[in-house]
Amino acid sequence: MKTNANNATADADTTTTDANTTTADPALLATPAALAAFGRTRAAVKIYGALTVAALLAVIAVASTGHMVNPFMWIRAILLPLIAVLLHRLALSASQGSRRAFERLRGISAVFPVAIVGVDLIPGVCPWWYAAVQALCVLPVIGIALTTRGTALRAAFPKTR
């Protein structure tokens, strides 16, 4: 009987812990290191957005001069700046303490560059210059991936499980 009471207490503690971990500790978010990390993240998102808009303008310029631009290039060139909006929203929510946004930002920033470069390396999908532009565009996202895995933000969003 005593074991069941201990298990019930442990279950209640787990539920309380999980409910309290949807946001980060405000004191940990306000540390100079965390503020600097989120500043770097916001800057990287802005750079990514600017680079993807420049890539879209390059596709428009190439198409307007009569050169071949395939549908993949158009779709990718239009979608990638929209991803900047998503990254911005996630970074903003994470900086305000949202664990869910932080975890999504971490995941997307790790997978996204690999997916972009990986697809561009498939022969015949896009010209070499477009693949190079896309690789340049994801460099700031790699910076986000590294920053979100740094000690300052890991401390602000500690693992609960």
mmCIF file of C-alpha atoms in Angstrom:
data_model
loop_
_atom_site.group_PDB
_atom_site.id
_atom_site.type_symbol
_atom_site.label_atom_id
_atom_site.label_comp_id
_atom_site.label_asym_id
_atom_site.label_seq_id
_atom_site.Cartn_x
_atom_site.Cartn_y
_atom_site.Cartn_z
ATOM 1 C CA MET A 1 0.000 0.000 0.000
ATOM 2 C CA LYS A 2 2.854 2.345 0.786
ATOM 3 C CA THR A 3 4.359 1.780 -2.682
ATOM 4 C CA ASN A 4 1.135 2.901 -4.379
ATOM 5 C CA ALA A 5 1.090 6.102 -2.345
ATOM 6 C CA ASN A 6 4.683 6.828 -3.372
ATOM 7 C CA ASN A 7 3.856 6.157 -7.032
ATOM 8 C CA ALA A 8 0.852 8.485 -6.855
ATOM 9 C CA THR A 9 3.063 11.203 -5.391
ATOM 10 C CA ALA A 10 5.678 10.630 -8.105
ATOM 11 C CA ASP A 11 2.983 10.808 -10.813
ATOM 12 C CA ALA A 12 1.663 14.062 -9.358
ATOM 13 C CA ASP A 13 5.187 15.500 -9.289
ATOM 14 C CA THR A 14 5.751 14.512 -12.924
ATOM 15 C CA THR A 15 2.521 16.143 -13.999
ATOM 16 C CA THR A 16 3.411 19.326 -12.136
ATOM 17 C CA THR A 17 6.899 19.370 -13.642
ATOM 18 C CA ASP A 18 5.583 18.863 -17.192
ATOM 19 C CA ALA A 19 2.981 21.598 -16.746
ATOM 20 C CA ASN A 20 5.580 24.054 -15.485
ATOM 21 C CA THR A 21 8.053 23.442 -18.308
ATOM 22 C CA THR A 22 6.043 24.928 -21.156
ATOM 23 C CA THR A 23 7.935 28.157 -20.563
ATOM 24 C CA ALA A 24 11.487 28.948 -19.576
ATOM 25 C CA ASP A 25 12.469 30.533 -16.297
ATOM 26 C CA PRO A 26 12.311 34.319 -16.905
ATOM 27 C CA ALA A 27 15.435 34.836 -14.811
ATOM 28 C CA LEU A 28 17.388 32.450 -17.056
ATOM 29 C CA LEU A 29 16.104 34.192 -20.194
ATOM 30 C CA ALA A 30 17.260 37.550 -18.836
ATOM 31 C CA THR A 31 20.897 36.548 -18.382
ATOM 32 C CA PRO A 32 23.359 38.463 -20.564
ATOM 33 C CA ALA A 33 24.396 35.228 -22.290
ATOM 34 C CA ALA A 34 20.813 34.266 -23.168
ATOM 35 C CA LEU A 35 19.991 37.784 -24.358
ATOM 36 C CA ALA A 36 23.103 37.783 -26.535
ATOM 37 C CA ALA A 37 22.221 34.348 -27.940
ATOM 38 C CA PHE A 38 18.725 35.500 -28.862
ATOM 39 C CA GLY A 39 20.228 38.652 -30.376
ATOM 40 C CA ARG A 40 22.475 36.501 -32.583
ATOM 41 C CA THR A 41 19.482 34.359 -33.493
ATOM 42 C CA ARG A 42 17.381 37.382 -34.507
ATOM 43 C CA ALA A 43 20.279 38.749 -36.564
ATOM 44 C CA ALA A 44 20.748 35.379 -38.285
ATOM 45 C CA VAL A 45 17.031 35.238 -39.141
ATOM 46 C CA LYS A 46 17.238 38.732 -40.668
ATOM 47 C CA ILE A 47 20.318 37.798 -42.691
ATOM 48 C CA TYR A 48 18.628 34.589 -43.851
ATOM 49 C CA GLY A 49 15.549 36.575 -44.894
ATOM 50 C CA ALA A 50 17.626 39.116 -46.805
ATOM 51 C CA LEU A 51 19.614 36.395 -48.583
ATOM 52 C CA THR A 52 16.496 34.486 -49.611
ATOM 53 C CA VAL A 53 14.876 37.650 -50.965
ATOM 54 C CA ALA A 54 18.089 38.303 -52.922
ATOM 55 C CA ALA A 55 17.907 34.728 -54.259
ATOM 56 C CA LEU A 56 14.310 35.321 -55.348
ATOM 57 C CA LEU A 57 15.369 38.522 -57.098
ATOM 58 C CA ALA A 58 18.173 36.599 -58.822
ATOM 59 C CA VAL A 59 15.680 34.053 -60.140
ATOM 60 C CA ILE A 60 13.463 36.880 -61.373
ATOM 61 C CA ALA A 61 16.459 38.529 -63.072
ATOM 62 C CA VAL A 62 17.572 35.286 -64.734
ATOM 63 C CA ALA A 63 14.047 34.544 -65.937
ATOM 64 C CA SER A 64 13.590 38.079 -67.269
ATOM 65 C CA THR A 65 16.715 37.744 -69.409
ATOM 66 C CA GLY A 66 15.280 34.695 -71.159
ATOM 67 C CA HIS A 67 17.303 32.028 -69.397
ATOM 68 C CA MET A 68 15.751 28.785 -68.234
ATOM 69 C CA VAL A 69 14.219 28.825 -64.743
ATOM 70 C CA ASN A 70 12.416 25.626 -63.838
ATOM 71 C CA PRO A 71 9.330 25.367 -61.583
ATOM 72 C CA PHE A 72 11.424 23.927 -58.723
ATOM 73 C CA MET A 73 13.521 27.089 -58.668
ATOM 74 C CA TRP A 74 10.445 29.338 -58.667
ATOM 75 C CA ILE A 75 8.710 27.413 -55.897
ATOM 76 C CA ARG A 76 11.837 27.222 -53.750
ATOM 77 C CA ALA A 77 12.673 30.892 -54.328
ATOM 78 C CA ILE A 78 9.190 31.925 -53.218
ATOM 79 C CA LEU A 79 8.907 29.550 -50.241
ATOM 80 C CA LEU A 80 12.277 30.182 -48.606
ATOM 81 C CA PRO A 81 11.595 33.834 -47.713
ATOM 82 C CA LEU A 82 8.351 32.641 -46.124
ATOM 83 C CA ILE A 83 10.407 30.290 -43.955
ATOM 84 C CA ALA A 84 12.193 33.401 -42.657
ATOM 85 C CA VAL A 85 8.853 34.610 -41.301
ATOM 86 C CA LEU A 86 8.352 31.270 -39.534
ATOM 87 C CA LEU A 87 11.864 31.359 -38.076
ATOM 88 C CA HIS A 88 11.297 34.930 -36.907
ATOM 89 C CA ARG A 89 8.061 34.005 -35.140
ATOM 90 C CA LEU A 90 9.660 30.978 -33.498
ATOM 91 C CA ALA A 91 12.673 32.997 -32.367
ATOM 92 C CA LEU A 92 10.420 35.702 -30.952
ATOM 93 C CA SER A 93 8.254 33.202 -29.061
ATOM 94 C CA ALA A 94 11.315 31.357 -27.785
ATOM 95 C CA SER A 95 12.872 34.600 -26.557
ATOM 96 C CA GLN A 96 9.663 35.213 -24.624
ATOM 97 C CA GLY A 97 10.036 31.814 -22.949
ATOM 98 C CA SER A 98 8.092 29.364 -25.112
ATOM 99 C CA ARG A 99 9.741 25.959 -24.797
ATOM 100 C CA ARG A 100 7.701 24.623 -27.711
ATOM 101 C CA ALA A 101 8.897 27.421 -30.016
ATOM 102 C CA PHE A 102 12.479 26.928 -28.829
ATOM 103 C CA GLU A 103 12.382 23.193 -29.549
ATOM 104 C CA ARG A 104 10.847 23.774 -32.968
ATOM 105 C CA LEU A 105 13.458 26.414 -33.764
ATOM 106 C CA ARG A 106 16.205 23.993 -32.736
ATOM 107 C CA GLY A 107 14.760 21.192 -34.836
ATOM 108 C CA ILE A 108 14.077 23.226 -37.948
ATOM 109 C CA SER A 109 17.469 24.926 -37.853
ATOM 110 C CA ALA A 110 19.204 21.542 -37.688
ATOM 111 C CA VAL A 111 17.218 19.741 -40.398
ATOM 112 C CA PHE A 112 16.523 22.611 -42.780
ATOM 113 C CA PRO A 113 20.085 23.240 -44.080
ATOM 114 C CA VAL A 114 20.671 19.538 -44.668
ATOM 115 C CA ALA A 115 17.389 19.221 -46.561
ATOM 116 C CA ILE A 116 18.019 22.305 -48.713
ATOM 117 C CA VAL A 117 21.559 21.369 -49.685
ATOM 118 C CA GLY A 118 20.668 17.682 -50.033
ATOM 119 C CA VAL A 119 17.885 18.350 -52.537
ATOM 120 C CA ASP A 120 20.051 20.814 -54.468
ATOM 121 C CA LEU A 121 22.725 18.138 -54.889
ATOM 122 C CA ILE A 122 20.347 15.845 -56.782
ATOM 123 C CA PRO A 123 21.588 15.967 -60.380
ATOM 124 C CA GLY A 124 19.357 17.928 -62.731
ATOM 125 C CA VAL A 125 17.192 19.562 -60.059
ATOM 126 C CA CYS A 126 18.754 22.992 -60.404
ATOM 127 C CA PRO A 127 21.792 24.676 -61.957
ATOM 128 C CA TRP A 128 25.031 24.865 -59.983
ATOM 129 C CA TRP A 129 24.721 28.628 -59.424
ATOM 130 C CA TYR A 130 21.299 28.195 -57.829
ATOM 131 C CA ALA A 131 22.569 25.426 -55.552
ATOM 132 C CA ALA A 132 25.445 27.713 -54.514
ATOM 133 C CA VAL A 133 23.045 30.571 -53.753
ATOM 134 C CA GLN A 134 20.853 28.249 -51.694
ATOM 135 C CA ALA A 135 23.883 26.960 -49.765
ATOM 136 C CA LEU A 136 24.845 30.557 -49.001
ATOM 137 C CA CYS A 137 21.295 31.278 -47.829
ATOM 138 C CA VAL A 138 21.287 28.483 -45.253
ATOM 139 C CA LEU A 139 24.562 29.503 -43.601
ATOM 140 C CA PRO A 140 22.749 31.809 -41.139
ATOM 141 C CA VAL A 141 20.356 28.960 -40.316
ATOM 142 C CA ILE A 142 23.362 26.821 -39.393
ATOM 143 C CA GLY A 143 24.335 29.671 -37.073
ATOM 144 C CA ILE A 144 20.883 29.467 -35.471
ATOM 145 C CA ALA A 145 21.319 25.722 -35.005
ATOM 146 C CA LEU A 146 24.653 26.258 -33.271
ATOM 147 C CA THR A 147 23.376 29.134 -31.128
ATOM 148 C CA THR A 148 20.307 27.228 -29.933
ATOM 149 C CA ARG A 149 22.556 24.385 -28.876
ATOM 150 C CA GLY A 150 24.855 26.678 -26.883
ATOM 151 C CA THR A 151 25.109 26.651 -23.114
ATOM 152 C CA ALA A 152 23.171 29.894 -22.555
ATOM 153 C CA LEU A 153 19.981 28.724 -24.217
ATOM 154 C CA ARG A 154 20.287 25.150 -22.981
ATOM 155 C CA ALA A 155 20.414 26.615 -19.456
ATOM 156 C CA ALA A 156 17.335 28.760 -20.118
ATOM 157 C CA PHE A 157 15.427 25.728 -21.431
ATOM 158 C CA PRO A 158 16.686 22.797 -19.315
ATOM 159 C CA LYS A 159 15.634 19.258 -20.148
ATOM 160 C CA THR A 160 12.813 18.005 -17.963
ATOM 161 C CA ARG A 161 12.723 14.313 -18.808
#
